[in-house]
Coordinates of C-alpha atoms and ligand atoms in Angstrom, one line a residue:
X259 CA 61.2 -61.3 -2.2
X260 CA 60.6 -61.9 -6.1
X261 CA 59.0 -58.2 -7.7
X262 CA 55.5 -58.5 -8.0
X263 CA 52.9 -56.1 -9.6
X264 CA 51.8 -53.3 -7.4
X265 CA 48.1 -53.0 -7.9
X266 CA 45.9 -49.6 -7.8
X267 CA 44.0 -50.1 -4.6
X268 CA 48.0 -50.9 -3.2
X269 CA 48.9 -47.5 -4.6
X270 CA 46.4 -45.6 -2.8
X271 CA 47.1 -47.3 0.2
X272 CA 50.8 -45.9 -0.3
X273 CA 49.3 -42.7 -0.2
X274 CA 47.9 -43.2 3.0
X275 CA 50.5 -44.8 4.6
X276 CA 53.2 -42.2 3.0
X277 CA 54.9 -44.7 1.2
X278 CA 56.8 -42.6 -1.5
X279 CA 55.7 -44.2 -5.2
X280 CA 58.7 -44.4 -7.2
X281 CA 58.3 -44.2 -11.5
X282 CA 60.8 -43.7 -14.3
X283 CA 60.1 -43.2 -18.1
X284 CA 61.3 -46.5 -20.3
X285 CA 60.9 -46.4 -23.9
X286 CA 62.7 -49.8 -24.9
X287 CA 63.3 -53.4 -23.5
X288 CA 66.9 -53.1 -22.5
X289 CA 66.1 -50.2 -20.4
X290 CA 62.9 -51.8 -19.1
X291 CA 64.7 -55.2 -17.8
X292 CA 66.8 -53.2 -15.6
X293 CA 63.8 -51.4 -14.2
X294 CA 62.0 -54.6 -13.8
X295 CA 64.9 -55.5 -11.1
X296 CA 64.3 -52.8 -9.0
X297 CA 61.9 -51.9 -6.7
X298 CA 60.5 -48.9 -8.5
X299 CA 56.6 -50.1 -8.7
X300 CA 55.6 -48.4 -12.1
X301 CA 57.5 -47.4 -15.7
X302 CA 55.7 -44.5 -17.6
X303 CA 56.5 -45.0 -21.5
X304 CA 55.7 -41.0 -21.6
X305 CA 55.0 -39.2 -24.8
X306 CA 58.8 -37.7 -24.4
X307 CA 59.8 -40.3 -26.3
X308 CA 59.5 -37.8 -29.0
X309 CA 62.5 -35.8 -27.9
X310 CA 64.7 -38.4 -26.3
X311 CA 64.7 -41.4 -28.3
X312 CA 63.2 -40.5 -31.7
X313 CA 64.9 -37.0 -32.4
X314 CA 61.7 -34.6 -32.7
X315 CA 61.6 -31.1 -31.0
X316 CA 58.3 -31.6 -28.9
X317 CA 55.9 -34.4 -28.3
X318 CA 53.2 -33.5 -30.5
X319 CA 54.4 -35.2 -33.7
X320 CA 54.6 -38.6 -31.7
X321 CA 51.8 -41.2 -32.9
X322 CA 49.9 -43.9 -31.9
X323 CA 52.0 -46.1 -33.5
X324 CA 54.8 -45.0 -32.2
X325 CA 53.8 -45.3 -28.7
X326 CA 52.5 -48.2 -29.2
X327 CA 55.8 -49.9 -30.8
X328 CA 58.0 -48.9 -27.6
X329 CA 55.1 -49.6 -25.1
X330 CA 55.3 -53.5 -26.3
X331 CA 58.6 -54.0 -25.5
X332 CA 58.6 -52.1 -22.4
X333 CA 55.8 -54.5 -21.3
X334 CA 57.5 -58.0 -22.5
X335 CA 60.4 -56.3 -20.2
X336 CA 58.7 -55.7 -16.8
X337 CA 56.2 -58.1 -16.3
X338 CA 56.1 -57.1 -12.8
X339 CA 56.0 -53.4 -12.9
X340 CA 52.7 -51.3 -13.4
X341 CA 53.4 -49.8 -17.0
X342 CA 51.4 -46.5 -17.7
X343 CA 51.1 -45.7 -21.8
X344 CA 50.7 -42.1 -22.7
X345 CA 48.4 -40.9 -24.5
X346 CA 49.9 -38.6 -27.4
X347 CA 49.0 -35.9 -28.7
X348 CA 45.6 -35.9 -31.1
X349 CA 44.3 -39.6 -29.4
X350 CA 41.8 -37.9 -27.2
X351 CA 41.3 -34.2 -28.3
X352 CA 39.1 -35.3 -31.4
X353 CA 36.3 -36.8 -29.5
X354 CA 35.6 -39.3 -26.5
X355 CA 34.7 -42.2 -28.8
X356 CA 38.3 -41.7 -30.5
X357 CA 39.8 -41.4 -27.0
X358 CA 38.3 -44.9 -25.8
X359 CA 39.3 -46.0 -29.0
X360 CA 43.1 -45.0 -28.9
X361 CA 42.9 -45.7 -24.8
X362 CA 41.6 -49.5 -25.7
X363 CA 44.7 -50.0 -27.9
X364 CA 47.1 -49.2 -25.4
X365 CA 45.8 -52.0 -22.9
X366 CA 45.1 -54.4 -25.7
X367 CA 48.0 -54.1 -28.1
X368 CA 49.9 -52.5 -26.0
X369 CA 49.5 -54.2 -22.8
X370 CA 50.0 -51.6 -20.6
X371 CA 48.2 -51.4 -17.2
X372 CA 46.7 -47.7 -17.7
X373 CA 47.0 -44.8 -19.8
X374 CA 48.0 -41.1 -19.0
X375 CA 46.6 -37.9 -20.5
X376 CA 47.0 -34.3 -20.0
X377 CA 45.0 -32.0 -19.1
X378 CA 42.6 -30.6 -16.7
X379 CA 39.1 -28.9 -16.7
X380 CA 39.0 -29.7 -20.5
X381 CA 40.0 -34.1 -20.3
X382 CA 37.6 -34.3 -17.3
X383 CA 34.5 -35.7 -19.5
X384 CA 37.0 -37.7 -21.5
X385 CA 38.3 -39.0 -18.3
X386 CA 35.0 -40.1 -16.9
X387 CA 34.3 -41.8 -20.3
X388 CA 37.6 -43.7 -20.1
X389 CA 37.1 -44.9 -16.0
X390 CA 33.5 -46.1 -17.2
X391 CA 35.1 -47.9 -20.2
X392 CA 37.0 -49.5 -17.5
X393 CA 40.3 -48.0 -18.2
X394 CA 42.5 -46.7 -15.5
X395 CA 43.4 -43.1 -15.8
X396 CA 46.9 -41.4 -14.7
X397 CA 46.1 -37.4 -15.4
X398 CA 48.9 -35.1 -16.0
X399 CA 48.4 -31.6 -14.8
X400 CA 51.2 -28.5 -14.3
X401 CA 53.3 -28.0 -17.4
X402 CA 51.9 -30.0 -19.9
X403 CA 54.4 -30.5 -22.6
X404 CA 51.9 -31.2 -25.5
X405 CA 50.1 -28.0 -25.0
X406 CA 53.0 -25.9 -23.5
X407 CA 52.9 -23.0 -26.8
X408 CA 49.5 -22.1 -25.3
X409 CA 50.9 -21.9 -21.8
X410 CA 53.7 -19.4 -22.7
X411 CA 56.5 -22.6 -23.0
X412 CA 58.3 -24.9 -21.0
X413 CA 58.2 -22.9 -17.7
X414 CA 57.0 -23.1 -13.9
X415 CA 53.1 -23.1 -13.6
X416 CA 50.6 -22.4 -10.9
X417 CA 52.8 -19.1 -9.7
X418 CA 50.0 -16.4 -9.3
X419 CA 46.7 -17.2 -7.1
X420 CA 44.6 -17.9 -10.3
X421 CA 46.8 -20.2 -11.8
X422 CA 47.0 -22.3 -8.4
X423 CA 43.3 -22.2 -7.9
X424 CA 42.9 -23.5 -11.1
X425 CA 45.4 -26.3 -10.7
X426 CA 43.9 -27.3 -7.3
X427 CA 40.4 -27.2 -8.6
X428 CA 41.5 -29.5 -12.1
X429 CA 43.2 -32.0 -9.7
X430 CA 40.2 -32.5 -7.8
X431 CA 38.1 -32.2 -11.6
X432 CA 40.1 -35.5 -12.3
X433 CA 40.4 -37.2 -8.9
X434 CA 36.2 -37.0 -8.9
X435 CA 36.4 -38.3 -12.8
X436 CA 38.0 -41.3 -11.1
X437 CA 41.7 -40.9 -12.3
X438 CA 43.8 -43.3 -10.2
X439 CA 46.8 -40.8 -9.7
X440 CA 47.8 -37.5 -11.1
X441 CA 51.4 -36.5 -12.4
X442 CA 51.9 -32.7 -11.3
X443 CA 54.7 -31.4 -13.4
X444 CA 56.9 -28.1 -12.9
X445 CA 54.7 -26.7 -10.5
X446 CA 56.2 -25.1 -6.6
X447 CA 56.5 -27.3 -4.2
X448 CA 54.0 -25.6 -1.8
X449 CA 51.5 -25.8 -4.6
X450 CA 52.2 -29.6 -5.1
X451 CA 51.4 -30.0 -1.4
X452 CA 48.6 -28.3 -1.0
X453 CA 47.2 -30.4 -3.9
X454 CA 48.6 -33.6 -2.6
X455 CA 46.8 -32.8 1.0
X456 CA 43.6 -32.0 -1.0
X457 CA 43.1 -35.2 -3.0
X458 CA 42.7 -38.8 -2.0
X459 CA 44.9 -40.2 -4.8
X460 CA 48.3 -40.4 -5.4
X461 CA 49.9 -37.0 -7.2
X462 CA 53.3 -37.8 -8.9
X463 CA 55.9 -35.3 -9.0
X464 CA 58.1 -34.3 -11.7
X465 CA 59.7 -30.7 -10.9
X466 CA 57.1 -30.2 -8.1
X467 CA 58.8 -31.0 -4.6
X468 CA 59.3 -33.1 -2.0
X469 CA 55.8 -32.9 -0.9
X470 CA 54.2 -35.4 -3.6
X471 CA 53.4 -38.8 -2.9
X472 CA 55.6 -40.2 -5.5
X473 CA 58.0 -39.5 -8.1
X474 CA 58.8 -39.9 -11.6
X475 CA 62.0 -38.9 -13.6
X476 CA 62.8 -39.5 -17.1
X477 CA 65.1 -41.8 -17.2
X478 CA 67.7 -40.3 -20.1
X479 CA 67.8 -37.3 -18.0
X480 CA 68.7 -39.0 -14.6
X481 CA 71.3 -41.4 -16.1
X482 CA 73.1 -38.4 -17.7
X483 CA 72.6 -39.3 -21.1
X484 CA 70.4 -36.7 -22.8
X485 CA 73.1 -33.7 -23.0
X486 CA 70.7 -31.1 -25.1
X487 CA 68.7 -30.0 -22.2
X488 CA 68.7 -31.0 -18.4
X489 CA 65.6 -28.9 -16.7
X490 CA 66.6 -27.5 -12.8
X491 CA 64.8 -30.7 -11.2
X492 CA 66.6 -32.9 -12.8
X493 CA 68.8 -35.4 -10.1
X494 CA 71.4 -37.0 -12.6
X495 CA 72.1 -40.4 -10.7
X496 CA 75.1 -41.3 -13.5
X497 CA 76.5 -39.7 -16.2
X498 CA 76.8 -42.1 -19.0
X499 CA 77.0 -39.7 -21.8
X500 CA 80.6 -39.0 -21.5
X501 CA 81.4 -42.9 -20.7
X502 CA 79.5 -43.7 -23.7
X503 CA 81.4 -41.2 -25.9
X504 CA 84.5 -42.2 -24.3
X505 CA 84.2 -46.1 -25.1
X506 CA 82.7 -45.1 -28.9
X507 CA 86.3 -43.1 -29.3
X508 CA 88.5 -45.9 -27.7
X509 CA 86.6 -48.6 -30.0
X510 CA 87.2 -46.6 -33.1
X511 CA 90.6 -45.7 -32.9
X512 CA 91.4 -49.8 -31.7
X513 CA 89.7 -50.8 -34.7
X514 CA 91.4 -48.0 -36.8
X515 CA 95.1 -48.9 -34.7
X516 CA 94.5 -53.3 -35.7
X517 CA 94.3 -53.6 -31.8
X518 CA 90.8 -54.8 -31.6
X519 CA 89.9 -57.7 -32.3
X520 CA 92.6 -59.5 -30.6
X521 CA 92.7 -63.2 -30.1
X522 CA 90.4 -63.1 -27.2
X523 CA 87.5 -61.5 -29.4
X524 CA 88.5 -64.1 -32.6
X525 CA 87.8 -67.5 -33.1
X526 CA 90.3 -70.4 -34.0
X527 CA 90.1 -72.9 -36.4
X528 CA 91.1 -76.5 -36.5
X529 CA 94.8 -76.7 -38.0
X530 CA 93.6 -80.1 -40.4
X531 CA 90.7 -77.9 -41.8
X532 CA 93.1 -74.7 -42.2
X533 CA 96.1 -76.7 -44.0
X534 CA 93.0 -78.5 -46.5
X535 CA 91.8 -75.0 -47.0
X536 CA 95.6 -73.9 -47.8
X537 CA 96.1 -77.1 -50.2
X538 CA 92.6 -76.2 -52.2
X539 CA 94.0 -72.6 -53.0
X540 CA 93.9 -71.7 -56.4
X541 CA 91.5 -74.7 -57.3
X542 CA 88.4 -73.5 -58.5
X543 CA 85.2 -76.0 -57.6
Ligands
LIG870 O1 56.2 -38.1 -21.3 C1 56.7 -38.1 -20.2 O2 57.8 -38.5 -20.0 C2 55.9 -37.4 -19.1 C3 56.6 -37.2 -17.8 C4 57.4 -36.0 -18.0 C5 55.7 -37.1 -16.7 O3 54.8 -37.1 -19.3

């Protein structure tokens, strides 16, 4: 059966049916095309773009326009795949009129099918402003990477009592604020259940157990190609870095050695035409 578009109300009913929801960051069109043939039913072009395709240290310096110039592609890619756009850092946190704003670009230039934002307690009014605008909402709770200096760094949240509470009572801040689904990232697997049991929509896992109702990887990290860091919960499903490496080495030291091109790489030329061009040597036109 052809791929076709999985819709919200379809994602839900995954929920309830524990059908796992499968989701992989895409940042390009190459990429995307390959997603588009498999059965994974959404691409997230997350915000960690920053670090894995355009060389900064976080994901706060990434813009609008930056997110916006790899959602587009992404989208002409996987026409039937339900594309989330993130929302980067300093789109919504100025005020909800900004947020709509920046949300309304997403779908319109962009052309993705909903936007994600981090957050909890403190996004739940922008949320609500976004759902009534009639934009559909992804939250991100857990480790949230663009504010992770204020939650001590890249580490496991939602450990002591407090911190759980909190988590459970944010998720089910945002599912009431209308959010369609919620990514829980680096949170225990215990945690991520209880939340998943707690809420009606679909919670998306990245580093929080088996227990979610989907998952979502990025997709540098699970094809083995981002060597600088690989977190615990990352699954590598290849290991293309060293292949690439290894093919970049071979190519430059055929091209250094004369052994590539060969003749199977070159193109002829018609004898008639070479022996004219021989003839006209020297002759100036
Ligand atoms: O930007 C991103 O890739 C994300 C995932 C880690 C969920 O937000």
């Amino acid at each position: 059966m052809p791929k076709r578009k999985v819709t919200i109300p379809e994602l839900l009913n995954m929920k309830r049916e524990g059908k796992k929801i499968r989701m992989v960051t895409s940042y390009d069109y190459i990429t995307a095309l390959l997603v588009e043939e498999t059965d994974i039913e959404m691409i997230l072009v997350g915000d960690s773009l920053g670090m894995v395709v355009l060389g900064y240290e976080g994901t706060v310096p990434v813009t609008m326009e930056e997110m916006l110039h790899h959602i587009k592609p992404v989208v002409r890619a996987a026409r039937n795949t339900f594309v989330v756009g993130d929302m980067p850092f300093g789109s919504y946190n100025e005020s909800i009129e900004s947020a709509i704003h920046n949300a309304n670009r997403i779908l319109k230039e962009g052309g993705a099918d909903a936007v994600k934002l981090e957050g909890g307690l403190n996004v739940v009014k922008t949320v609500e402003a976004l759902v009534s605008a009639g934009i559909p909402v992804m939250g991100h709770i857990g480790l949230t990477p663009q504010t992770a200096t204020q939650l001590g760094g890249f580490k496991v949240q939602g450990k002591d009592i407090e911190a759980a509470r909190r988590l459970l009572e944010e998720a089910q801040a945002l599912e009431a604020a209308g959010a369609f689904s919620i990514v829980l990232e680096c949170i225990p697997s215990p945690l991520a259940r209880a939340i998943t049991e707690r809420v009606s929509i679909p919670t998306i896992g990245i580093g929080a157990g088996p227990y979610c109702d989907g998952q979502v990887l990025v997709i540098h990290d699970m094809l083995g190609m981002f060597k600088r860091f690989v977190p615990k919960f990352v699954k590598k499903y290849a290991d293309l870095a060293p292949q690439i490496l290894e093919a970049l080495k071979r190519y430059a030291s055929e091209v250094a050695e004369g052994v590539f091109p060969g003749p199977e790489h070159s193109f002829g030329m018609n004898e008639e035409i070479l022996s004219q061009l021989a003839a006209g040597e020297g002759k100036r036109c």
